[in-house]
Amino acid sequence: MQEKKFNKLPKHIGYIIDGNGRWAKSRGLPRSMGHSAGLKTLKKIIKLSFELGIRYVSIYAFSTENWNRPDSEIQGLIDLFKKYLKGNSFVKDYPNTKLNIMGDYTKFPKELVDAANKTIEMTKFETQFVLNLGINYSGKDEIVMAVNSIIKDGLTEVTRDVIDNYLYTKGQPEPDFIIRTSGEQRLSNFMMWQAAYSELYFPDTLWPDFNKKELYKALKEFEKRNRRFGSIKEEG
Ligand code: FPP
């Protein structure tokens, strides 16, 4: 059992992992090395988040706009996604964790789609932790997808709950804390519906340099935030 380090923790944390390219450039390295370093950081930070007891973690790893990057960079990222999802590595890295992919991952090469499907299948009965991995993800597209599915199902009127139930994050609490590294202060189409009340945190640190100390600093900041949801009292 972990000692209690924080009085209050997010239930669901989102990471917009930004700054890999700049990290590599500042060292005179190719961008692909920034992404490899970013993946190492990602594995550590996801593990730490789960160990702290944060049950839901969402990652923005590849947006629908990222297809505009050079082919070689896209291929490098696809290779990393494949490695990450292949075989038993996901299950070993994150025991008791369900993999949930946000985004139309069928647009990736077959080998990646197969690896993803296999891991989703292997982890589908896990209930302790959930990792939402955004690849070929767009928050606005997610809402459009939800609305189209609702229409297909013959509904003629919706509520917030109905829309919630058609999103990738169906059944999950909304992210109460979103961290975007590298000093950029935008959501860039990440969880556009779910982030309505999220606390946002924008450290200047480039993603590959984000570490345990930085995470704890972020969580200390979250502890101080007073989440009122438009009311005058903080939610318990
Ligand atoms: C943003 O940094 C990062 C990405 C678009 C890719 C993130 C991918 C990884 C960390 C690697 C693999 C992840 C998984 C889940 C296997 P950027 O390239 O936009 O950085 P820049 O703004 O400094 O150029």
GROMACS .gro file of C-alpha atoms and ligand atoms in nm:
model
  260
    1MET     CA    1   0.000   0.000   0.000
    2GLN     CA    2   0.127   0.347  -0.090
    3GLU     CA    3   0.166   0.601   0.191
    4LYS     CA    4  -0.081   0.884   0.148
    5LYS     CA    5   0.106   1.160  -0.035
    6PHE     CA    6  -0.182   1.379  -0.145
    7ASN     CA    7  -0.503   1.487   0.027
    8LYS     CA    8  -0.687   1.486  -0.302
    9LEU     CA    9  -0.601   1.319  -0.631
   10PRO     CA   10  -0.761   1.338  -0.971
   11LYS     CA   11  -0.985   1.044  -1.055
   12HIS     CA   12  -0.893   1.075  -1.420
   13ILE     CA   13  -0.582   1.243  -1.556
   14GLY     CA   14  -0.518   1.340  -1.917
   15TYR     CA   15  -0.169   1.393  -2.061
   16ILE     CA   16  -0.105   1.596  -2.375
   17ILE     CA   17   0.250   1.486  -2.437
   18ASP     CA   18   0.409   1.779  -2.615
   19GLY     CA   19   0.767   1.883  -2.679
   20ASN     CA   20   0.938   1.567  -2.807
   21GLY     CA   21   1.051   1.741  -3.126
   22ARG     CA   22   1.194   2.043  -2.943
   23TRP     CA   23   1.365   1.816  -2.691
   24ALA     CA   24   1.543   1.634  -2.975
   25LYS     CA   25   1.626   1.954  -3.165
   26SER     CA   26   1.784   2.113  -2.858
   27ARG     CA   27   2.022   1.817  -2.847
   28GLY     CA   28   2.093   1.810  -3.220
   29LEU     CA   29   1.908   1.477  -3.250
   30PRO     CA   30   1.648   1.363  -3.505
   31ARG     CA   31   1.282   1.410  -3.402
   32SER     CA   32   1.239   1.032  -3.390
   33MET     CA   33   1.477   1.022  -3.094
   34GLY     CA   34   1.256   1.273  -2.919
   35HIS     CA   35   0.961   1.037  -2.963
   36SER     CA   36   1.160   0.737  -2.833
   37ALA     CA   37   1.260   0.940  -2.528
   38GLY     CA   38   0.896   1.050  -2.498
   39LEU     CA   39   0.782   0.690  -2.493
   40LYS     CA   40   1.018   0.607  -2.205
   41THR     CA   41   0.877   0.899  -2.008
   42LEU     CA   42   0.524   0.798  -2.096
   43LYS     CA   43   0.566   0.445  -1.962
   44LYS     CA   44   0.705   0.576  -1.632
   45ILE     CA   45   0.440   0.844  -1.587
   46ILE     CA   46   0.149   0.612  -1.663
   47LYS     CA   47   0.286   0.357  -1.415
   48LEU     CA   48   0.333   0.624  -1.149
   49SER     CA   49  -0.018   0.757  -1.205
   50PHE     CA   50  -0.169   0.412  -1.155
   51GLU     CA   51   0.054   0.342  -0.853
   52LEU     CA   52  -0.075   0.659  -0.692
   53GLY     CA   53  -0.428   0.526  -0.734
   54ILE     CA   54  -0.543   0.735  -1.030
   55ARG     CA   55  -0.759   0.477  -1.202
   56TYR     CA   56  -0.817   0.648  -1.537
   57VAL     CA   57  -0.537   0.782  -1.754
   58SER     CA   58  -0.586   0.936  -2.100
   59ILE     CA   59  -0.304   1.000  -2.343
   60TYR     CA   60  -0.302   1.217  -2.655
   61ALA     CA   61  -0.040   1.032  -2.858
   62PHE     CA   62  -0.144   1.103  -3.219
   63SER     CA   63  -0.404   1.350  -3.341
   64THR     CA   64  -0.591   1.339  -3.672
   65GLU     CA   65  -0.380   1.644  -3.767
   66ASN     CA   66  -0.055   1.455  -3.707
   67TRP     CA   67  -0.098   1.282  -4.047
   68ASN     CA   68   0.036   1.609  -4.191
   69ARG     CA   69   0.383   1.534  -4.054
   70PRO     CA   70   0.661   1.395  -4.278
   71ASP     CA   71   0.611   1.028  -4.373
   72SER     CA   72   0.930   0.922  -4.198
   73GLU     CA   73   0.813   1.071  -3.867
   74ILE     CA   74   0.470   0.908  -3.900
   75GLN     CA   75   0.632   0.573  -3.976
   76GLY     CA   76   0.857   0.610  -3.671
   77LEU     CA   77   0.555   0.678  -3.450
   78ILE     CA   78   0.363   0.383  -3.597
   79ASP     CA   79   0.661   0.160  -3.515
   80LEU     CA   80   0.657   0.284  -3.156
   81PHE     CA   81   0.280   0.228  -3.123
   82LYS     CA   82   0.321  -0.125  -3.261
   83LYS     CA   83   0.601  -0.206  -3.018
   84TYR     CA   84   0.401  -0.061  -2.732
   85LEU     CA   85   0.091  -0.267  -2.807
   86LYS     CA   86   0.245  -0.588  -2.934
   87GLY     CA   87   0.265  -0.921  -2.754
   88ASN     CA   88   0.241  -0.913  -2.381
   89SER     CA   89   0.434  -0.595  -2.325
   90PHE     CA   90   0.127  -0.385  -2.244
   91VAL     CA   91  -0.003  -0.644  -1.998
   92LYS     CA   92   0.339  -0.670  -1.833
   93ASP     CA   93   0.384  -0.294  -1.816
   94TYR     CA   94   0.039  -0.229  -1.671
   95PRO     CA   95  -0.114  -0.518  -1.480
   96ASN     CA   96  -0.492  -0.506  -1.422
   97THR     CA   97  -0.533  -0.239  -1.687
   98LYS     CA   98  -0.789  -0.223  -1.962
   99LEU     CA   99  -0.672  -0.070  -2.289
  100ASN     CA  100  -0.926   0.158  -2.450
  101ILE     CA  101  -0.832   0.325  -2.776
  102MET     CA  102  -0.976   0.667  -2.856
  103GLY     CA  103  -0.974   0.743  -3.227
  104ASP     CA  104  -1.020   0.550  -3.550
  105TYR     CA  105  -0.715   0.328  -3.521
  106THR     CA  106  -0.829   0.117  -3.819
  107LYS     CA  107  -0.666   0.386  -4.037
  108PHE     CA  108  -0.322   0.259  -3.925
  109PRO     CA  109  -0.141  -0.033  -4.096
  110LYS     CA  110  -0.287  -0.381  -4.039
  111GLU     CA  111  -0.007  -0.495  -3.811
  112LEU     CA  112  -0.080  -0.212  -3.570
  113VAL     CA  113  -0.457  -0.267  -3.591
  114ASP     CA  114  -0.406  -0.638  -3.514
  115ALA     CA  115  -0.177  -0.563  -3.220
  116ALA     CA  116  -0.427  -0.314  -3.083
  117ASN     CA  117  -0.721  -0.553  -3.124
  118LYS     CA  118  -0.529  -0.830  -2.951
  119THR     CA  119  -0.441  -0.613  -2.653
  120ILE     CA  120  -0.796  -0.478  -2.629
  121GLU     CA  121  -0.923  -0.837  -2.627
  122MET     CA  122  -0.665  -0.951  -2.370
  123THR     CA  123  -0.749  -0.668  -2.130
  124LYS     CA  124  -1.123  -0.632  -2.180
  125PHE     CA  125  -1.224  -0.777  -1.844
  126GLU     CA  126  -0.983  -0.565  -1.640
  127THR     CA  127  -1.161  -0.322  -1.410
  128GLN     CA  128  -0.895  -0.173  -1.181
  129PHE     CA  129  -0.730   0.071  -1.421
  130VAL     CA  130  -0.815   0.208  -1.765
  131LEU     CA  131  -0.570   0.352  -2.015
  132ASN     CA  132  -0.736   0.557  -2.288
  133LEU     CA  133  -0.488   0.585  -2.570
  134GLY     CA  134  -0.568   0.857  -2.824
  135ILE     CA  135  -0.430   0.762  -3.163
  136ASN     CA  136  -0.575   0.920  -3.479
  137TYR     CA  137  -0.787   1.103  -3.224
  138SER     CA  138  -0.986   1.425  -3.253
  139GLY     CA  139  -1.222   1.545  -2.982
  140LYS     CA  140  -1.457   1.713  -3.230
  141ASP     CA  141  -1.464   1.400  -3.449
  142GLU     CA  142  -1.548   1.197  -3.139
  143ILE     CA  143  -1.857   1.413  -3.081
  144VAL     CA  144  -1.956   1.383  -3.449
  145MET     CA  145  -1.912   1.005  -3.427
  146ALA     CA  146  -2.129   0.997  -3.116
  147VAL     CA  147  -2.404   1.205  -3.279
  148ASN     CA  148  -2.404   0.986  -3.592
  149SER     CA  149  -2.430   0.670  -3.382
  150ILE     CA  150  -2.717   0.825  -3.186
  151ILE     CA  151  -2.901   0.905  -3.512
  152LYS     CA  152  -2.833   0.551  -3.639
  153ASP     CA  153  -2.983   0.412  -3.320
  154GLY     CA  154  -3.302   0.605  -3.395
  155LEU     CA  155  -3.292   0.851  -3.104
  156THR     CA  156  -3.464   1.182  -3.177
  157GLU     CA  157  -3.368   1.367  -2.862
  158VAL     CA  158  -3.048   1.366  -2.659
  159THR     CA  159  -2.933   1.457  -2.311
  160ARG     CA  160  -2.580   1.499  -2.177
  161ASP     CA  161  -2.598   1.145  -2.042
  162VAL     CA  162  -2.691   1.007  -2.383
  163ILE     CA  163  -2.393   1.179  -2.544
  164ASP     CA  164  -2.163   1.057  -2.261
  165ASN     CA  165  -2.270   0.703  -2.341
  166TYR     CA  166  -2.168   0.728  -2.705
  167LEU     CA  167  -1.817   0.862  -2.641
  168TYR     CA  168  -1.498   0.654  -2.621
  169THR     CA  169  -1.496   0.721  -2.247
  170LYS     CA  170  -1.841   0.574  -2.185
  171GLY     CA  171  -1.888   0.486  -1.818
  172GLN     CA  172  -1.577   0.672  -1.702
  173PRO     CA  173  -1.547   0.983  -1.486
  174GLU     CA  174  -1.448   1.293  -1.685
  175PRO     CA  175  -1.081   1.396  -1.669
  176ASP     CA  176  -1.059   1.626  -1.369
  177PHE     CA  177  -0.697   1.718  -1.446
  178ILE     CA  178  -0.523   1.767  -1.781
  179ILE     CA  179  -0.150   1.829  -1.811
  180ARG     CA  180   0.004   1.961  -2.130
  181THR     CA  181   0.380   1.985  -2.129
  182SER     CA  182   0.613   2.219  -2.321
  183GLY     CA  183   0.446   2.548  -2.232
  184GLU     CA  184   0.174   2.538  -2.497
  185GLN     CA  185  -0.154   2.645  -2.338
  186ARG     CA  186  -0.421   2.481  -2.554
  187LEU     CA  187  -0.623   2.161  -2.559
  188SER     CA  188  -0.578   2.113  -2.936
  189ASN     CA  189  -0.895   1.908  -2.979
  190PHE     CA  190  -0.829   1.675  -2.683
  191MET     CA  191  -1.141   1.542  -2.509
  192MET     CA  192  -1.351   1.839  -2.617
  193TRP     CA  193  -1.668   1.715  -2.446
  194GLN     CA  194  -1.509   1.552  -2.143
  195ALA     CA  195  -1.276   1.843  -2.061
  196ALA     CA  196  -1.558   2.091  -1.993
  197TYR     CA  197  -1.467   2.120  -1.623
  198SER     CA  198  -1.110   1.988  -1.624
  199GLU     CA  199  -0.844   2.168  -1.428
  200LEU     CA  200  -0.565   2.252  -1.672
  201TYR     CA  201  -0.192   2.259  -1.600
  202PHE     CA  202   0.076   2.373  -1.842
  203PRO     CA  203   0.433   2.316  -1.723
  204ASP     CA  204   0.715   2.449  -1.946
  205THR     CA  205   0.897   2.116  -1.923
  206LEU     CA  206   0.930   1.928  -2.252
  207TRP     CA  207   0.760   1.588  -2.234
  208PRO     CA  208   1.076   1.369  -2.234
  209ASP     CA  209   1.198   1.564  -1.928
  210PHE     CA  210   0.871   1.525  -1.738
  211ASN     CA  211   0.938   1.305  -1.436
  212LYS     CA  212   0.815   1.197  -1.094
  213LYS     CA  213   0.914   1.529  -0.936
  214GLU     CA  214   0.723   1.720  -1.206
  215LEU     CA  215   0.421   1.495  -1.167
  216TYR     CA  216   0.415   1.544  -0.790
  217LYS     CA  217   0.443   1.921  -0.842
  218ALA     CA  218   0.147   1.905  -1.079
  219LEU     CA  219  -0.057   1.698  -0.835
  220LYS     CA  220   0.025   1.940  -0.551
  221GLU     CA  221  -0.112   2.215  -0.773
  222PHE     CA  222  -0.427   2.010  -0.836
  223GLU     CA  223  -0.466   1.967  -0.460
  224LYS     CA  224  -0.485   2.346  -0.426
  225ARG     CA  225  -0.739   2.399  -0.700
  226ASN     CA  226  -1.092   2.467  -0.584
  227ARG     CA  227  -1.330   2.288  -0.816
  228ARG     CA  228  -1.670   2.455  -0.792
  229PHE     CA  229  -1.841   2.359  -1.118
  230GLY     CA  230  -2.010   2.702  -1.136
  231SER     CA  231  -2.137   2.670  -0.780
  232ILE     CA  232  -1.988   2.842  -0.472
  233LYS     CA  233  -1.886   2.530  -0.284
  234GLU     CA  234  -1.607   2.289  -0.374
  235GLU     CA  235  -1.713   1.945  -0.478
  236GLY     CA  236  -1.616   1.681  -0.222
  237FPP     C1  237   0.415   1.575  -2.951
  237FPP     O1  238   0.546   1.628  -2.956
  237FPP     C2  239   0.421   1.432  -2.954
  237FPP     C3  240   0.365   1.351  -3.051
  237FPP     C4  241   0.288   1.405  -3.163
  237FPP     C5  242   0.382   1.205  -3.047
  237FPP     C6  243   0.380   1.142  -2.912
  237FPP     C7  244   0.429   1.005  -2.920
  237FPP     C8  245   0.510   0.941  -2.833
  237FPP     C9  246   0.557   0.994  -2.703
  237FPP    C10  247   0.567   0.811  -2.869
  237FPP    C11  248   0.490   0.690  -2.862
  237FPP    C12  249   0.369   0.682  -2.781
  237FPP    C13  250   0.305   0.566  -2.757
  237FPP    C14  251   0.177   0.567  -2.685
  237FPP    C15  252   0.358   0.435  -2.799
  237FPP     P1  253   0.591   1.709  -3.083
  237FPP     O2  254   0.657   1.616  -3.177
  237FPP     O3  255   0.475   1.784  -3.139
  237FPP     O4  256   0.695   1.806  -3.020
  237FPP     P2  257   0.729   1.953  -3.071
  237FPP     O5  258   0.606   2.036  -3.050
  237FPP     O6  259   0.841   1.994  -2.980
  237FPP     O7  260   0.771   1.945  -3.214
   0.00000   0.00000   0.00000
